[in-house]
PDB file of C-alpha atoms in Angstrom:
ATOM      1  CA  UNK A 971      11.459 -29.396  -9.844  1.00  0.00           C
ATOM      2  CA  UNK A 972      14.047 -32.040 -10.114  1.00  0.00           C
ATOM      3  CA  UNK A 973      17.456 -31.844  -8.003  1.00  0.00           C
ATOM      4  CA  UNK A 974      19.051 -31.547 -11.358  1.00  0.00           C
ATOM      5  CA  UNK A 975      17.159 -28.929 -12.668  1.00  0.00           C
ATOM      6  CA  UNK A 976      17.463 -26.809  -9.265  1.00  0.00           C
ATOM      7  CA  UNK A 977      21.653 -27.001  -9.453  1.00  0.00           C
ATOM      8  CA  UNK A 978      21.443 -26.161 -12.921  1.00  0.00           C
ATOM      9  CA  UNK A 979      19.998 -22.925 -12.712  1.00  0.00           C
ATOM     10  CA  UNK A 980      23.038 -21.027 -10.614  1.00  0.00           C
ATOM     11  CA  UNK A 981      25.062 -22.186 -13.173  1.00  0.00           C
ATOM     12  CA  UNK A 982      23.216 -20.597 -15.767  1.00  0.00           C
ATOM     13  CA  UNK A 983      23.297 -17.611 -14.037  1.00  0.00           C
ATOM     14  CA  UNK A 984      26.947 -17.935 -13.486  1.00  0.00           C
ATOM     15  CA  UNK A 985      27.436 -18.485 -17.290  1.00  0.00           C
ATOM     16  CA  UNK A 986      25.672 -15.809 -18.744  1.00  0.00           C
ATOM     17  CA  UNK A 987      26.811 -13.207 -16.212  1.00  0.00           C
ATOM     18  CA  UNK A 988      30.449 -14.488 -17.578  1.00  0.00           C
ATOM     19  CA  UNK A 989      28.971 -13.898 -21.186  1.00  0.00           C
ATOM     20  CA  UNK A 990      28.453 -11.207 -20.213  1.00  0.00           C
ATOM     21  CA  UNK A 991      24.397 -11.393 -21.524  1.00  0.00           C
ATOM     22  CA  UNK A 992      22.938 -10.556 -18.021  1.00  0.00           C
ATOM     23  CA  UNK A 993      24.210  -6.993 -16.230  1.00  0.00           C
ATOM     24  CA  UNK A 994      25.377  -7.699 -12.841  1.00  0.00           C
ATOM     25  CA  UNK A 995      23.144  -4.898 -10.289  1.00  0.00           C
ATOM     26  CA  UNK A 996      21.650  -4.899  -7.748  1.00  0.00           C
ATOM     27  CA  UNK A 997      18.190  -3.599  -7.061  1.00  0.00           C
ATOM     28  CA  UNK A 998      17.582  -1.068  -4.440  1.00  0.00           C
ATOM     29  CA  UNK A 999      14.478  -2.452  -3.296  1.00  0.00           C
ATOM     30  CA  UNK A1000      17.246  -5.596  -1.733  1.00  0.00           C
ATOM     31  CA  UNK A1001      18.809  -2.837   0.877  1.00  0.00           C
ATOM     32  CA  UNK A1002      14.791  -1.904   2.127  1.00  0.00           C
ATOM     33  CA  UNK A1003      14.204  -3.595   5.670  1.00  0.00           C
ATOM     34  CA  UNK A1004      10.991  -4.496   4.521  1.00  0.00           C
ATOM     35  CA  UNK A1005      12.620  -6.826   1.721  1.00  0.00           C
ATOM     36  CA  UNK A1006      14.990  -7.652   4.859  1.00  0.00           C
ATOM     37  CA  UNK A1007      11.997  -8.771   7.243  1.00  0.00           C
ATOM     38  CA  UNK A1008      10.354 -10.796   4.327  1.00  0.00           C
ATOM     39  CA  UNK A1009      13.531 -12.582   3.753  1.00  0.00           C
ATOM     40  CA  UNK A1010      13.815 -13.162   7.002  1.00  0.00           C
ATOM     41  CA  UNK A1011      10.407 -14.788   8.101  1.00  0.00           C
ATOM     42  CA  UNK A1012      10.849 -17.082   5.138  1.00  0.00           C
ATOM     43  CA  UNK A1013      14.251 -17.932   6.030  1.00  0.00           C
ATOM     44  CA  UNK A1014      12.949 -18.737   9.993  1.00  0.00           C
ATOM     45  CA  UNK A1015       9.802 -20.922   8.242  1.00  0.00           C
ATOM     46  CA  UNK A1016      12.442 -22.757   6.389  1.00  0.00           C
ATOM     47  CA  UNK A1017      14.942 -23.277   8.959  1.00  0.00           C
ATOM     48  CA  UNK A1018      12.784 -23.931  11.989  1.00  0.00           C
ATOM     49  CA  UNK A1019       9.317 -25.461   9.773  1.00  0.00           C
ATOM     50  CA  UNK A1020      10.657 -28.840   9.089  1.00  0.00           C
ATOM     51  CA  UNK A1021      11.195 -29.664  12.854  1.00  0.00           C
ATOM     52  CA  UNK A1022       8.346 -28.544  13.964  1.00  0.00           C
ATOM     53  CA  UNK A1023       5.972 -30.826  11.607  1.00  0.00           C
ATOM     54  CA  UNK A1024       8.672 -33.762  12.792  1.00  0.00           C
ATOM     55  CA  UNK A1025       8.125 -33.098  16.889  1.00  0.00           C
ATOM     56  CA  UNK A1026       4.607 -31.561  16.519  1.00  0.00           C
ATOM     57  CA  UNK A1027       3.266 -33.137  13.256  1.00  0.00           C
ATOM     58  CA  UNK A1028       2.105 -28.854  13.023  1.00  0.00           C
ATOM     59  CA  UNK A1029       2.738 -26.334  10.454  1.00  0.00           C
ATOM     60  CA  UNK A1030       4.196 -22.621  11.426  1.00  0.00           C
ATOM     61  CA  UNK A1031       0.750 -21.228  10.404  1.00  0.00           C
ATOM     62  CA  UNK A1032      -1.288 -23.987  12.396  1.00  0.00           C
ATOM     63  CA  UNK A1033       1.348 -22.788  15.493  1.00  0.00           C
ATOM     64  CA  UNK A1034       0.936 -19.610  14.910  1.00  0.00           C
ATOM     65  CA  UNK A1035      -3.118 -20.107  15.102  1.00  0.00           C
ATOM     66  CA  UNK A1036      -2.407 -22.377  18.039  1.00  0.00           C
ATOM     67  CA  UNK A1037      -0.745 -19.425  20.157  1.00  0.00           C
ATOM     68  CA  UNK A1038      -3.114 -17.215  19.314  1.00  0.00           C
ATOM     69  CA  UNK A1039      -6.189 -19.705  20.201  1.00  0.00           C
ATOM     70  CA  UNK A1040      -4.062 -20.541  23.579  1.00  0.00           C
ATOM     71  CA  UNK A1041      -4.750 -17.133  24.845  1.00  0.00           C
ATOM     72  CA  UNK A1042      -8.878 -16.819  24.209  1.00  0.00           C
ATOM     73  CA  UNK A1043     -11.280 -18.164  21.708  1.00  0.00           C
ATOM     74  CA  UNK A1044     -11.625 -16.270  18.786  1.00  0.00           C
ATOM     75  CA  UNK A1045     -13.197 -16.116  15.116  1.00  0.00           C
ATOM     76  CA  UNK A1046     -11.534 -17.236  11.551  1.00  0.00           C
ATOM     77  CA  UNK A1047     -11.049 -13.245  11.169  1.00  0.00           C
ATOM     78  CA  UNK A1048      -9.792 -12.518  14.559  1.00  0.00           C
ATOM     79  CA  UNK A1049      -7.396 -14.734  14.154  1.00  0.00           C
ATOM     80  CA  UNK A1050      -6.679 -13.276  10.605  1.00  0.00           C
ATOM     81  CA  UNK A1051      -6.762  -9.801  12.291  1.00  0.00           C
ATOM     82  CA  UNK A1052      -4.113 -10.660  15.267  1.00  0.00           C
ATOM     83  CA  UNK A1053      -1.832 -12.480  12.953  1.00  0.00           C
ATOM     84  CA  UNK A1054      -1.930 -10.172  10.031  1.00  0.00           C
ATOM     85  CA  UNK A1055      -2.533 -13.476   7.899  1.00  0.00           C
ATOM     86  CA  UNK A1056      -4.664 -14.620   4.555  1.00  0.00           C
ATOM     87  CA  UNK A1057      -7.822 -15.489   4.422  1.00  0.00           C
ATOM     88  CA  UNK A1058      -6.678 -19.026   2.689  1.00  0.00           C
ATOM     89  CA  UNK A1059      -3.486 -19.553   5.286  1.00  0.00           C
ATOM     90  CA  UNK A1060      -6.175 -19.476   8.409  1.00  0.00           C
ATOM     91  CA  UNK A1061      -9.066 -21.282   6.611  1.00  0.00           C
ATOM     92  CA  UNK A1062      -6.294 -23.979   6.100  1.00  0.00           C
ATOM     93  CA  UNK A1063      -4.766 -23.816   9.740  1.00  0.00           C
ATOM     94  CA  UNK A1064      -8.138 -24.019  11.176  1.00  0.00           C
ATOM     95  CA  UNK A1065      -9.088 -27.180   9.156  1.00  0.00           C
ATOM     96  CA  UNK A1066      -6.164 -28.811  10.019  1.00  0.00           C
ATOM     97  CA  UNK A1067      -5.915 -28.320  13.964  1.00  0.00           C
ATOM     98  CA  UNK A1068      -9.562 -28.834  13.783  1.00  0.00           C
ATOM     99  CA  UNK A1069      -9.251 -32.458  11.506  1.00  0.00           C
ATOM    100  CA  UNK A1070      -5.936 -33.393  14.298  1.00  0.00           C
ATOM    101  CA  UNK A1071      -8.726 -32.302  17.213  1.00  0.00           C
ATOM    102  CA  UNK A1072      -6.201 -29.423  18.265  1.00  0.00           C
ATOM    103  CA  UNK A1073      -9.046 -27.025  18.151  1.00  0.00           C
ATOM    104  CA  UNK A1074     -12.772 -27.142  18.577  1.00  0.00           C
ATOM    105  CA  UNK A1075     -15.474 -24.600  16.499  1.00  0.00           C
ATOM    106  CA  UNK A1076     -18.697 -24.031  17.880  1.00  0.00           C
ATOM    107  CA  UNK A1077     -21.089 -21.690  16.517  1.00  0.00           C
ATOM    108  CA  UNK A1078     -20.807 -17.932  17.335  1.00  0.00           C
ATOM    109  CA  UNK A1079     -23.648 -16.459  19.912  1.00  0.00           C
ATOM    110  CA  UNK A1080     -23.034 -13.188  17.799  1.00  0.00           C
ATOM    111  CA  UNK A1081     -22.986 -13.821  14.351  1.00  0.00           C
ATOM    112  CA  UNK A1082     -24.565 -17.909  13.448  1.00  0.00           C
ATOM    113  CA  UNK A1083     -22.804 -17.779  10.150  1.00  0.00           C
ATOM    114  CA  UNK A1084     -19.460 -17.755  12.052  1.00  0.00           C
ATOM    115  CA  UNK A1085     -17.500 -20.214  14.463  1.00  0.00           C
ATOM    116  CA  UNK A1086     -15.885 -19.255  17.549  1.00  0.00           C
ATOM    117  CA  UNK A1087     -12.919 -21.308  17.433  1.00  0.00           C
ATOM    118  CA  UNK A1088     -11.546 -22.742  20.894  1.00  0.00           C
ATOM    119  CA  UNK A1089      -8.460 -24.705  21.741  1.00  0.00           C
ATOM    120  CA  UNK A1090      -8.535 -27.961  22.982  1.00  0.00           C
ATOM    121  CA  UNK A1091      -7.299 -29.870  26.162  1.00  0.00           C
ATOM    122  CA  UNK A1092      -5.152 -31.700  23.446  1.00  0.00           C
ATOM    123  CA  UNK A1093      -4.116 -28.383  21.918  1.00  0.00           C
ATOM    124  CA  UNK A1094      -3.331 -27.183  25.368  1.00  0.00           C
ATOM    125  CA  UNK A1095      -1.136 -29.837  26.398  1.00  0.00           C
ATOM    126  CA  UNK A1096       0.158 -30.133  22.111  1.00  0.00           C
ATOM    127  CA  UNK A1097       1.455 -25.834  22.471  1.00  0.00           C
ATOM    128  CA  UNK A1098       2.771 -26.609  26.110  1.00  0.00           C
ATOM    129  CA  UNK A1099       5.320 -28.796  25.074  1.00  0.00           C
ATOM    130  CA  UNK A1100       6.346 -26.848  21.632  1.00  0.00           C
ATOM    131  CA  UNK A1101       7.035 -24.171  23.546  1.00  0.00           C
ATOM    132  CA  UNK A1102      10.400 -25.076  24.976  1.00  0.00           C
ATOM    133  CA  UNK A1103      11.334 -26.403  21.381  1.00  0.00           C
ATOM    134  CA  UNK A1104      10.520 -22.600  20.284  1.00  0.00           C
ATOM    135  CA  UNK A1105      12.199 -21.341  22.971  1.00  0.00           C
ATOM    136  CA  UNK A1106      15.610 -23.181  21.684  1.00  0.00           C
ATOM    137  CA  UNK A1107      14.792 -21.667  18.136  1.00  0.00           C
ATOM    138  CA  UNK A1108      14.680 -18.279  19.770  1.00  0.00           C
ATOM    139  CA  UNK A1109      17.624 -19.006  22.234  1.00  0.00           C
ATOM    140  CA  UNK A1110      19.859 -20.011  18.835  1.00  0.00           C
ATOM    141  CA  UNK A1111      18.415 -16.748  17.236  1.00  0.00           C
ATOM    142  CA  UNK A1112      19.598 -14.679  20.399  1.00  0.00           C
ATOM    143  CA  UNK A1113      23.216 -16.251  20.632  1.00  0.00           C
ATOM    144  CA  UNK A1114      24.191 -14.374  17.667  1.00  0.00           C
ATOM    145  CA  UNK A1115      23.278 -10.933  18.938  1.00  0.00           C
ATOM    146  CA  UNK A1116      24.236  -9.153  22.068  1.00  0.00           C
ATOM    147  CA  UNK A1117      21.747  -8.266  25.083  1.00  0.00           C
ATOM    148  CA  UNK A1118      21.465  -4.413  24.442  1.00  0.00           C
ATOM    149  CA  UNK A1119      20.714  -5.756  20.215  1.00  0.00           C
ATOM    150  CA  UNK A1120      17.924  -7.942  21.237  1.00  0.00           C
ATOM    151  CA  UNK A1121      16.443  -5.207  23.376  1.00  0.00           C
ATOM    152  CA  UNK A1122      16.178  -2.772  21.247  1.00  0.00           C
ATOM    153  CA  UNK A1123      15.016  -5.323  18.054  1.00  0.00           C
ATOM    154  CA  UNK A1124      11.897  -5.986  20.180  1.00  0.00           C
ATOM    155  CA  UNK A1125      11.546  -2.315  20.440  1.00  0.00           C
ATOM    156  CA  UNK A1126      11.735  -2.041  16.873  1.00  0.00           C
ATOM    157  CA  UNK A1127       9.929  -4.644  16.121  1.00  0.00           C
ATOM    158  CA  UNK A1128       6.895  -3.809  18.065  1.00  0.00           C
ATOM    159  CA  UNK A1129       6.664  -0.663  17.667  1.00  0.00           C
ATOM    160  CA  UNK A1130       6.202  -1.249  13.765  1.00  0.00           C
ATOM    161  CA  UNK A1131       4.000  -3.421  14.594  1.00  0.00           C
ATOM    162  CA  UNK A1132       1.598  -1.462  16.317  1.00  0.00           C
ATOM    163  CA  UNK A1133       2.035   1.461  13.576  1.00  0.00           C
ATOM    164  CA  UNK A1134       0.859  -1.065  11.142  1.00  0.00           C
ATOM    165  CA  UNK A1135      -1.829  -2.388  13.207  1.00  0.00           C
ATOM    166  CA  UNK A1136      -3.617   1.230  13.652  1.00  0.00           C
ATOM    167  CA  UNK A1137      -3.496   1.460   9.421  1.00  0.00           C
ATOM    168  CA  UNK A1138      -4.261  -2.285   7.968  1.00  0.00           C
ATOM    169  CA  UNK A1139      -7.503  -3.537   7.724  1.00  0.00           C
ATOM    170  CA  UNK A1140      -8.010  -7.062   6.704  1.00  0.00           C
ATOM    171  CA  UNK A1141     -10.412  -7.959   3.641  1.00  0.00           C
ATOM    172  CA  UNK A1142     -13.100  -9.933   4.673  1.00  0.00           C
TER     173      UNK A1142
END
């Protein structure tokens, strides 16, 4: 989509709201936290995605596979498991920190149709030094709120996380 098609379309909006051809609500489903949290992690992807391909030459999703992989080996559904991700968004971070030589696969002792997917001493030394450039991101983040607000948003935020945890099972 063209620059001049993307500022076109507020104005539009704008126009036919004043025409009054489009009613001016708001849905309900805008004041759920879920909607909030969705809005959210795309908003973080967006904001912090851009410099992390320029210092790292990574995408979030190969990061997030990257942290994940930095603790223990693990499978393509492990990883899908742990990171409550799609099928398509791992097969695609694998490939790529596999292609950069981020991450190794070797075949599973369990199950031969499946790789056990390792980090690399290049990943290693790759997720070391992102992690103070996350750490600013996350510093930024936790100038805006107080110390008692970040507390208890961790709270919050894993304990919903667990909940979900015990009731989701990924597709294979």
């Amino acid at each position: 989509m063209s620059q001049t098609q993307r500022s076109k379309r507020p104005a539009r909006a704008r126009n036919a709201r004043q025409a009054g051809t489009a009613a001016t609500r708001s849905s309900p489903a805008h004041k759920f936290f879920i909607y909030k949290i969705g809005i959210l992690r795309r908003a973080l992807d967006r904001y912090s995605g851009p410099g992390l391909v320029k210092r790292s030459g990574l995408t979030v999703a190969e990061w997030r596979v990257l942290t994940h992989l930095y603790e223990a080996p693990a499978t393509a559904l492990e990883l899908r498991m742990q990171g409550h991700a799609d099928k398509a968004e791992i097969s695609r971070a694998c490939a790529g920190l596999i292609t950069k030589g981020y991450v190794r696969a070797d075949v599973d002792p369990h199950d031969r149709r499946s790789a056990v997917l390792a980090i690399t001493a290049r990943g290693t030394k790759l997720h070391d030094a992102i992690v103070p450039l996350r750490q600013e991101l996350q510093d930024e983040l936790e100038a805006w709120l107080s110390p008692r607000e970040i507390v208890e948003f961790h709270r919050i935020l894993d304990k919903l996380i667990a909940r979900l945890a015990d009731r989701i099972r990924p597709a294979r």
